[in-house]
Amino acid sequence: MCLCSHGAQTEGEGLQVTGRDISEASHRGRNETPPMLRMREWWIHVGLICIPLVAVYLHIPPPQLSPALQKWHSAGEVFHFRGQEIFYRDSYGALGSSDVIILLHGFPTSSYDWNKIWEPLTQRFHRVIALDFLGFGFSDKPRPHRYSIFEQASVVEALVAHLGLSNQRVNLVSHDYGDTVALELLYRSDQNRSGHLNFNSLCLSNGGLFPETHYPRLLQTLLKDSSFLAPILTRLTNYMIFQKGIGDVFGPYTQPTDAEFWDMWTGLRYNDGNLVLDSILQYINQRLKHRERWVGALTSTFVPLHMIYGPLDPVNPHPQFIHLY
């Protein structure tokens, strides 16, 4: 009987404590979320953020070509360089002239950069030629691949040979990335290398000719130097980031239209070109490594030179750039 009484007392005390616990828990519940529920909510929030990011990372359909870009593409041709297709435009123009002009575009765009002056050039030159470098525009964009300025210069030489212009004196006009390709071609010409271009003249425009006055954008620096972040950034870079980055290097009175921004982005995304940006950007490191070769060609050549420079360039700023040039 004592045992039963003791057991009942213990059970009663247990029920009394439980009642207090329930009362306190109920009171706390009105003021805070239980830890397990908080953890569950945190994971829900993380999942809601990560699911679209993973979807974006895995696949974003490329934008459709605009009518203007489609027209440019349709008017071009391709030739093969070491198993890769290279896109180019080749137009015949002024009669009574034998002058040939070759146009080398910048980063990260394409030969379409020259579309606004294409017709005026055909009125002055007998033949107007432009190409998309390997990894750009409508040319193939192999990956993985070790893109280099040397290879791009060989692409240009191969195109000249393909078009039967190996013995023709040519006028070269270049911009940005194309400037460095032009300097490598100039070096090969001055050294009388096999297959070199015969220069009639060289016209450079804003580009990082001198590593010491070249200030790449933050995203470019991250892509060229970060082996860990680069594959992620190339997939997560979207149109808005691209537009902001490109817009910053245009002057305030020469900003592209929305349609022009979109065409640049479309050309970049064609054949997943965004996924090779980090590999192509190694050209910035190559400029530094081979400075003496390329700046040396610029300072020692007898080829007639011309420079077109927009002084509001934030990547190659005035007056440091002009002073060195």
Tab-separated table of C-alpha atoms in Angstrom:
chain	number	residue	atom	x	y	z
A	1	MET	CA	0.000	0.000	0.000
A	2	CYS	CA	2.887	2.289	0.755
A	3	LEU	CA	4.371	1.329	-2.551
A	4	CYS	CA	1.166	2.250	-4.338
A	5	SER	CA	0.879	5.494	-2.436
A	6	HIS	CA	4.497	6.403	-3.252
A	7	GLY	CA	3.944	5.567	-6.891
A	8	ALA	CA	0.843	7.704	-7.051
A	9	GLN	CA	2.651	10.594	-5.413
A	10	THR	CA	5.514	10.357	-7.880
A	11	GLU	CA	3.122	10.212	-10.793
A	12	GLY	CA	1.202	13.213	-9.477
A	13	GLU	CA	4.380	15.226	-9.122
A	14	GLY	CA	5.337	14.262	-12.613
A	15	LEU	CA	2.024	15.477	-13.970
A	16	GLN	CA	2.346	18.713	-12.040
A	17	VAL	CA	5.787	19.448	-13.554
A	18	THR	CA	4.556	18.594	-17.003
A	19	GLY	CA	1.718	21.038	-16.583
A	20	ARG	CA	4.115	23.843	-15.716
A	21	ASP	CA	6.314	22.973	-18.702
A	22	ILE	CA	3.325	23.095	-21.028
A	23	SER	CA	2.231	26.400	-19.578
A	24	GLU	CA	5.724	27.928	-19.975
A	25	ALA	CA	6.143	26.525	-23.486
A	26	SER	CA	2.773	27.928	-24.432
A	27	HIS	CA	3.794	31.314	-23.060
A	28	ARG	CA	7.143	31.226	-24.946
A	29	GLY	CA	5.400	30.132	-28.144
A	30	ARG	CA	3.597	33.433	-28.253
A	31	ASN	CA	6.943	35.266	-28.290
A	32	GLU	CA	9.384	33.110	-30.295
A	33	THR	CA	9.556	30.289	-32.835
A	34	PRO	CA	10.811	26.936	-31.487
A	35	PRO	CA	14.421	26.138	-32.602
A	36	MET	CA	13.426	23.157	-34.777
A	37	LEU	CA	10.857	25.249	-36.637
A	38	ARG	CA	13.349	28.092	-37.093
A	39	MET	CA	15.845	25.675	-38.614
A	40	ARG	CA	13.195	24.312	-40.949
A	41	GLU	CA	12.277	27.823	-42.126
A	42	TRP	CA	15.971	28.635	-42.722
A	43	TRP	CA	16.385	25.603	-44.975
A	44	ILE	CA	13.225	26.533	-46.883
A	45	HIS	CA	14.638	30.005	-47.558
A	46	VAL	CA	17.969	28.555	-48.703
A	47	GLY	CA	16.156	26.132	-50.988
A	48	LEU	CA	14.034	28.881	-52.538
A	49	ILE	CA	17.207	30.841	-53.334
A	50	CYS	CA	19.305	27.907	-54.521
A	51	ILE	CA	16.797	26.225	-56.837
A	52	PRO	CA	16.637	29.102	-59.367
A	53	LEU	CA	20.377	29.678	-59.056
A	54	VAL	CA	21.084	26.032	-59.863
A	55	ALA	CA	18.665	26.219	-62.781
A	56	VAL	CA	20.447	29.317	-64.072
A	57	TYR	CA	23.850	27.711	-63.540
A	58	LEU	CA	22.953	24.602	-65.468
A	59	HIS	CA	21.248	26.118	-68.486
A	60	ILE	CA	20.096	29.468	-69.866
A	61	PRO	CA	18.796	29.316	-73.423
A	62	PRO	CA	20.721	31.765	-75.640
A	63	PRO	CA	18.734	34.739	-76.992
A	64	GLN	CA	17.478	34.695	-80.562
A	65	LEU	CA	19.386	36.633	-83.218
A	66	SER	CA	17.865	40.006	-84.049
A	67	PRO	CA	17.023	40.656	-87.727
A	68	ALA	CA	20.114	42.888	-88.024
A	69	LEU	CA	22.400	40.262	-86.522
A	70	GLN	CA	20.780	37.525	-88.604
A	71	LYS	CA	21.417	39.581	-91.735
A	72	TRP	CA	25.097	40.015	-90.765
A	73	HIS	CA	25.405	36.290	-90.144
A	74	SER	CA	23.740	35.349	-93.418
A	75	ALA	CA	26.085	37.614	-95.384
A	76	GLY	CA	29.166	35.882	-93.979
A	77	GLU	CA	31.079	32.716	-94.702
A	78	VAL	CA	33.275	30.307	-92.780
A	79	PHE	CA	36.650	28.724	-93.334
A	80	HIS	CA	38.378	26.037	-91.310
A	81	PHE	CA	41.365	26.664	-89.069
A	82	ARG	CA	42.860	23.622	-87.303
A	83	GLY	CA	39.482	21.890	-87.333
A	84	GLN	CA	37.525	24.935	-86.128
A	85	GLU	CA	35.089	27.065	-88.115
A	86	ILE	CA	35.950	30.771	-88.352
A	87	PHE	CA	33.282	33.237	-89.447
A	88	TYR	CA	34.194	36.159	-91.700
A	89	ARG	CA	32.718	38.839	-93.951
A	90	ASP	CA	34.305	39.740	-97.290
A	91	SER	CA	32.780	42.517	-99.388
A	92	TYR	CA	33.938	43.984	-102.672
A	93	GLY	CA	33.579	47.718	-102.957
A	94	ALA	CA	35.173	50.617	-104.790
A	95	LEU	CA	36.079	50.032	-108.434
A	96	GLY	CA	39.421	51.296	-109.634
A	97	SER	CA	41.048	50.650	-106.258
A	98	SER	CA	43.176	47.710	-105.199
A	99	ASP	CA	43.241	48.647	-101.506
A	100	VAL	CA	42.245	45.940	-99.043
A	101	ILE	CA	41.244	46.636	-95.442
A	102	ILE	CA	41.024	44.020	-92.672
A	103	LEU	CA	39.146	44.802	-89.454
A	104	LEU	CA	40.020	43.195	-86.093
A	105	HIS	CA	37.386	43.499	-83.369
A	106	GLY	CA	37.660	43.813	-79.587
A	107	PHE	CA	36.697	41.860	-76.471
A	108	PRO	CA	34.135	40.407	-75.841
A	109	THR	CA	32.235	41.239	-79.013
A	110	SER	CA	32.623	40.330	-82.694
A	111	SER	CA	33.000	41.537	-86.270
A	112	TYR	CA	29.529	43.039	-85.957
A	113	ASP	CA	31.257	45.915	-84.143
A	114	TRP	CA	32.091	47.276	-87.604
A	115	ASN	CA	28.586	47.147	-89.079
A	116	LYS	CA	27.944	50.917	-88.940
A	117	ILE	CA	31.012	51.753	-91.034
A	118	TRP	CA	30.886	48.731	-93.330
A	119	GLU	CA	29.165	50.472	-96.241
A	120	PRO	CA	31.284	53.664	-96.032
A	121	LEU	CA	34.422	51.496	-96.104
A	122	THR	CA	33.240	49.665	-99.216
A	123	GLN	CA	32.956	53.049	-100.925
A	124	ARG	CA	36.641	53.711	-100.213
A	125	PHE	CA	38.275	50.277	-100.419
A	126	HIS	CA	38.204	47.604	-103.079
A	127	ARG	CA	37.795	44.863	-100.497
A	128	VAL	CA	36.591	45.026	-96.877
A	129	ILE	CA	37.200	41.996	-94.654
A	130	ALA	CA	36.380	41.240	-91.020
A	131	LEU	CA	36.388	38.051	-88.964
A	132	ASP	CA	35.224	36.737	-85.637
A	133	PHE	CA	38.247	35.553	-83.681
A	134	LEU	CA	38.182	31.986	-82.377
A	135	GLY	CA	35.918	31.976	-79.310
A	136	PHE	CA	33.985	35.072	-80.420
A	137	GLY	CA	30.764	35.842	-82.281
A	138	PHE	CA	29.802	33.257	-84.898
A	139	SER	CA	33.143	31.428	-84.873
A	140	ASP	CA	33.588	28.163	-82.983
A	141	LYS	CA	34.142	28.434	-79.228
A	142	PRO	CA	35.954	25.270	-78.183
A	143	ARG	CA	36.304	24.425	-74.497
A	144	PRO	CA	38.478	23.551	-72.804
A	145	HIS	CA	40.945	25.435	-74.966
A	146	ARG	CA	44.063	27.531	-74.385
A	147	TYR	CA	43.182	30.730	-76.216
A	148	SER	CA	46.112	32.967	-77.084
A	149	ILE	CA	47.017	36.073	-79.051
A	150	PHE	CA	49.506	33.994	-81.037
A	151	GLU	CA	46.766	31.629	-82.195
A	152	GLN	CA	44.462	34.513	-83.148
A	153	ALA	CA	47.245	36.061	-85.240
A	154	SER	CA	47.624	32.726	-87.012
A	155	VAL	CA	43.859	32.717	-87.623
A	156	VAL	CA	44.177	36.077	-89.410
A	157	GLU	CA	47.133	34.841	-91.481
A	158	ALA	CA	45.156	31.704	-92.407
A	159	LEU	CA	42.187	33.815	-93.512
A	160	VAL	CA	44.433	36.003	-95.668
A	161	ALA	CA	45.868	32.874	-97.297
A	162	HIS	CA	42.375	31.398	-97.711
A	163	LEU	CA	41.267	34.544	-99.565
A	164	GLY	CA	44.331	34.510	-101.824
A	165	LEU	CA	45.760	37.733	-100.405
A	166	SER	CA	49.135	36.497	-99.180
A	167	ASN	CA	50.980	38.740	-101.635
A	168	GLN	CA	48.602	41.676	-101.275
A	169	ARG	CA	49.530	44.720	-99.186
A	170	VAL	CA	46.754	45.200	-96.642
A	171	ASN	CA	45.561	47.968	-94.365
A	172	LEU	CA	44.768	46.722	-90.871
A	173	VAL	CA	42.335	48.470	-88.505
A	174	SER	CA	42.074	47.085	-84.981
A	175	HIS	CA	40.372	47.751	-81.679
A	176	ASP	CA	40.972	46.633	-78.059
A	177	TYR	CA	41.758	42.876	-78.130
A	178	GLY	CA	42.400	43.224	-81.850
A	179	ASP	CA	45.185	45.733	-81.130
A	180	THR	CA	47.319	43.066	-79.509
A	181	VAL	CA	46.628	40.622	-82.331
A	182	ALA	CA	47.654	43.376	-84.750
A	183	LEU	CA	50.929	43.924	-82.862
A	184	GLU	CA	51.747	40.221	-83.064
A	185	LEU	CA	51.059	40.339	-86.816
A	186	LEU	CA	53.248	43.450	-87.047
A	187	TYR	CA	56.051	41.654	-85.211
A	188	ARG	CA	55.856	38.681	-87.580
A	189	SER	CA	55.870	40.984	-90.592
A	190	ASP	CA	58.891	42.947	-89.393
A	191	GLN	CA	60.704	39.686	-88.649
A	192	ASN	CA	59.731	38.388	-92.104
A	193	ARG	CA	58.152	35.280	-90.592
A	194	SER	CA	56.672	32.682	-92.936
A	195	GLY	CA	53.062	33.420	-93.863
A	196	HIS	CA	53.186	36.946	-92.499
A	197	LEU	CA	50.929	39.784	-93.643
A	198	ASN	CA	52.244	42.422	-96.018
A	199	PHE	CA	51.294	45.658	-94.274
A	200	ASN	CA	50.388	48.789	-96.141
A	201	SER	CA	49.312	50.574	-92.945
A	202	LEU	CA	48.134	49.923	-89.403
A	203	CYS	CA	45.424	51.859	-87.567
A	204	LEU	CA	44.991	51.090	-83.855
A	205	SER	CA	42.148	52.252	-81.614
A	206	ASN	CA	41.573	52.156	-77.852
A	207	GLY	CA	43.235	49.048	-76.484
A	208	GLY	CA	45.708	47.906	-73.837
A	209	LEU	CA	48.899	48.402	-75.804
A	210	PHE	CA	50.842	49.072	-72.583
A	211	PRO	CA	50.263	46.759	-69.596
A	212	GLU	CA	51.332	49.491	-67.166
A	213	THR	CA	48.483	51.793	-68.237
A	214	HIS	CA	45.841	49.090	-68.560
A	215	TYR	CA	43.218	48.830	-65.800
A	216	PRO	CA	40.879	45.871	-66.422
A	217	ARG	CA	37.385	45.862	-64.918
A	218	LEU	CA	36.764	43.945	-61.693
A	219	LEU	CA	34.900	41.114	-63.426
A	220	GLN	CA	37.709	40.735	-65.971
A	221	THR	CA	40.268	40.495	-63.162
A	222	LEU	CA	38.220	37.866	-61.329
A	223	LEU	CA	37.729	35.825	-64.488
A	224	LYS	CA	41.369	35.865	-65.568
A	225	ASP	CA	42.911	35.214	-62.142
A	226	SER	CA	40.421	33.097	-60.193
A	227	SER	CA	40.424	29.458	-61.242
A	228	PHE	CA	37.863	28.721	-58.513
A	229	LEU	CA	35.356	31.509	-59.173
A	230	ALA	CA	35.710	31.805	-62.948
A	231	PRO	CA	33.564	28.780	-63.973
A	232	ILE	CA	30.786	30.007	-61.662
A	233	LEU	CA	30.968	33.641	-62.757
A	234	THR	CA	30.903	32.784	-66.459
A	235	ARG	CA	27.611	30.932	-65.934
A	236	LEU	CA	25.994	33.449	-63.585
A	237	THR	CA	26.882	36.581	-65.561
A	238	ASN	CA	23.610	37.832	-67.027
A	239	TYR	CA	22.510	40.521	-69.448
A	240	MET	CA	22.217	43.243	-66.800
A	241	ILE	CA	25.755	42.642	-65.536
A	242	PHE	CA	27.018	42.558	-69.118
A	243	GLN	CA	25.215	45.759	-70.076
A	244	LYS	CA	26.561	47.608	-67.034
A	245	GLY	CA	30.133	46.446	-67.713
A	246	ILE	CA	30.078	47.326	-71.410
A	247	GLY	CA	28.278	50.617	-70.834
A	248	ASP	CA	31.005	51.742	-68.427
A	249	VAL	CA	33.665	51.640	-71.141
A	250	PHE	CA	31.670	53.717	-73.617
A	251	GLY	CA	31.760	57.495	-73.476
A	252	PRO	CA	28.727	59.352	-72.076
A	253	TYR	CA	27.751	60.611	-75.546
A	254	THR	CA	28.342	57.344	-77.413
A	255	GLN	CA	26.325	54.876	-75.340
A	256	PRO	CA	24.910	51.961	-77.364
A	257	THR	CA	21.161	51.662	-77.803
A	258	ASP	CA	19.285	48.882	-76.023
A	259	ALA	CA	19.138	46.992	-79.323
A	260	GLU	CA	22.914	47.316	-79.774
A	261	PHE	CA	23.571	46.107	-76.227
A	262	TRP	CA	21.303	43.151	-76.890
A	263	ASP	CA	23.086	42.292	-80.146
A	264	MET	CA	26.433	42.330	-78.346
A	265	TRP	CA	25.042	40.038	-75.649
A	266	THR	CA	23.485	37.729	-78.258
A	267	GLY	CA	26.807	37.424	-80.079
A	268	LEU	CA	28.548	36.618	-76.811
A	269	ARG	CA	26.002	33.953	-75.853
A	270	TYR	CA	26.042	32.330	-79.322
A	271	ASN	CA	27.463	28.797	-78.988
A	272	ASP	CA	27.932	29.341	-75.219
A	273	GLY	CA	30.605	31.985	-75.674
A	274	ASN	CA	30.104	33.153	-72.095
A	275	LEU	CA	31.657	29.881	-70.897
A	276	VAL	CA	35.040	30.615	-72.527
A	277	LEU	CA	35.463	34.196	-71.272
A	278	ASP	CA	37.891	33.206	-68.536
A	279	SER	CA	40.106	31.353	-71.015
A	280	ILE	CA	40.096	34.212	-73.530
A	281	LEU	CA	40.876	36.777	-70.814
A	282	GLN	CA	44.285	35.219	-70.353
A	283	TYR	CA	45.291	37.646	-73.111
A	284	ILE	CA	45.681	40.300	-70.388
A	285	ASN	CA	48.358	38.184	-68.710
A	286	GLN	CA	49.896	37.468	-72.118
A	287	ARG	CA	50.226	41.204	-72.788
A	288	LEU	CA	52.300	41.591	-69.638
A	289	LYS	CA	54.439	38.517	-70.329
A	290	HIS	CA	55.197	39.499	-73.940
A	291	ARG	CA	55.330	43.263	-73.503
A	292	GLU	CA	58.786	43.659	-75.020
A	293	ARG	CA	57.802	41.700	-78.112
A	294	TRP	CA	54.637	43.661	-78.849
A	295	VAL	CA	55.546	47.136	-77.632
A	296	GLY	CA	58.909	46.628	-79.300
A	297	ALA	CA	57.179	45.976	-82.633
A	298	LEU	CA	55.125	49.134	-82.169
A	299	THR	CA	58.170	51.317	-81.479
A	300	SER	CA	60.499	49.900	-84.113
A	301	THR	CA	58.303	49.317	-87.167
A	302	PHE	CA	58.515	51.325	-90.386
A	303	VAL	CA	54.881	50.540	-91.250
A	304	PRO	CA	52.789	53.754	-91.340
A	305	LEU	CA	50.887	53.965	-88.031
A	306	HIS	CA	47.759	55.804	-86.983
A	307	MET	CA	46.032	55.938	-83.594
A	308	ILE	CA	42.370	56.679	-82.870
A	309	TYR	CA	41.912	57.302	-79.149
A	310	GLY	CA	38.830	58.190	-77.124
A	311	PRO	CA	40.249	60.053	-74.091
A	312	LEU	CA	37.434	59.035	-71.702
A	313	ASP	CA	38.563	55.400	-71.828
A	314	PRO	CA	38.555	54.133	-68.185
A	315	VAL	CA	40.508	50.982	-69.039
A	316	ASN	CA	43.380	52.759	-70.828
A	317	PRO	CA	43.089	56.219	-69.263
A	318	HIS	CA	44.286	59.539	-70.558
A	319	PRO	CA	46.887	61.050	-70.150
A	320	GLN	CA	49.028	58.050	-69.078
A	321	PHE	CA	48.215	56.119	-72.241
A	322	ILE	CA	48.848	59.029	-74.621
A	323	HIS	CA	52.104	59.886	-72.878
A	324	LEU	CA	53.480	56.381	-73.480
A	325	TYR	CA	52.169	56.257	-77.036
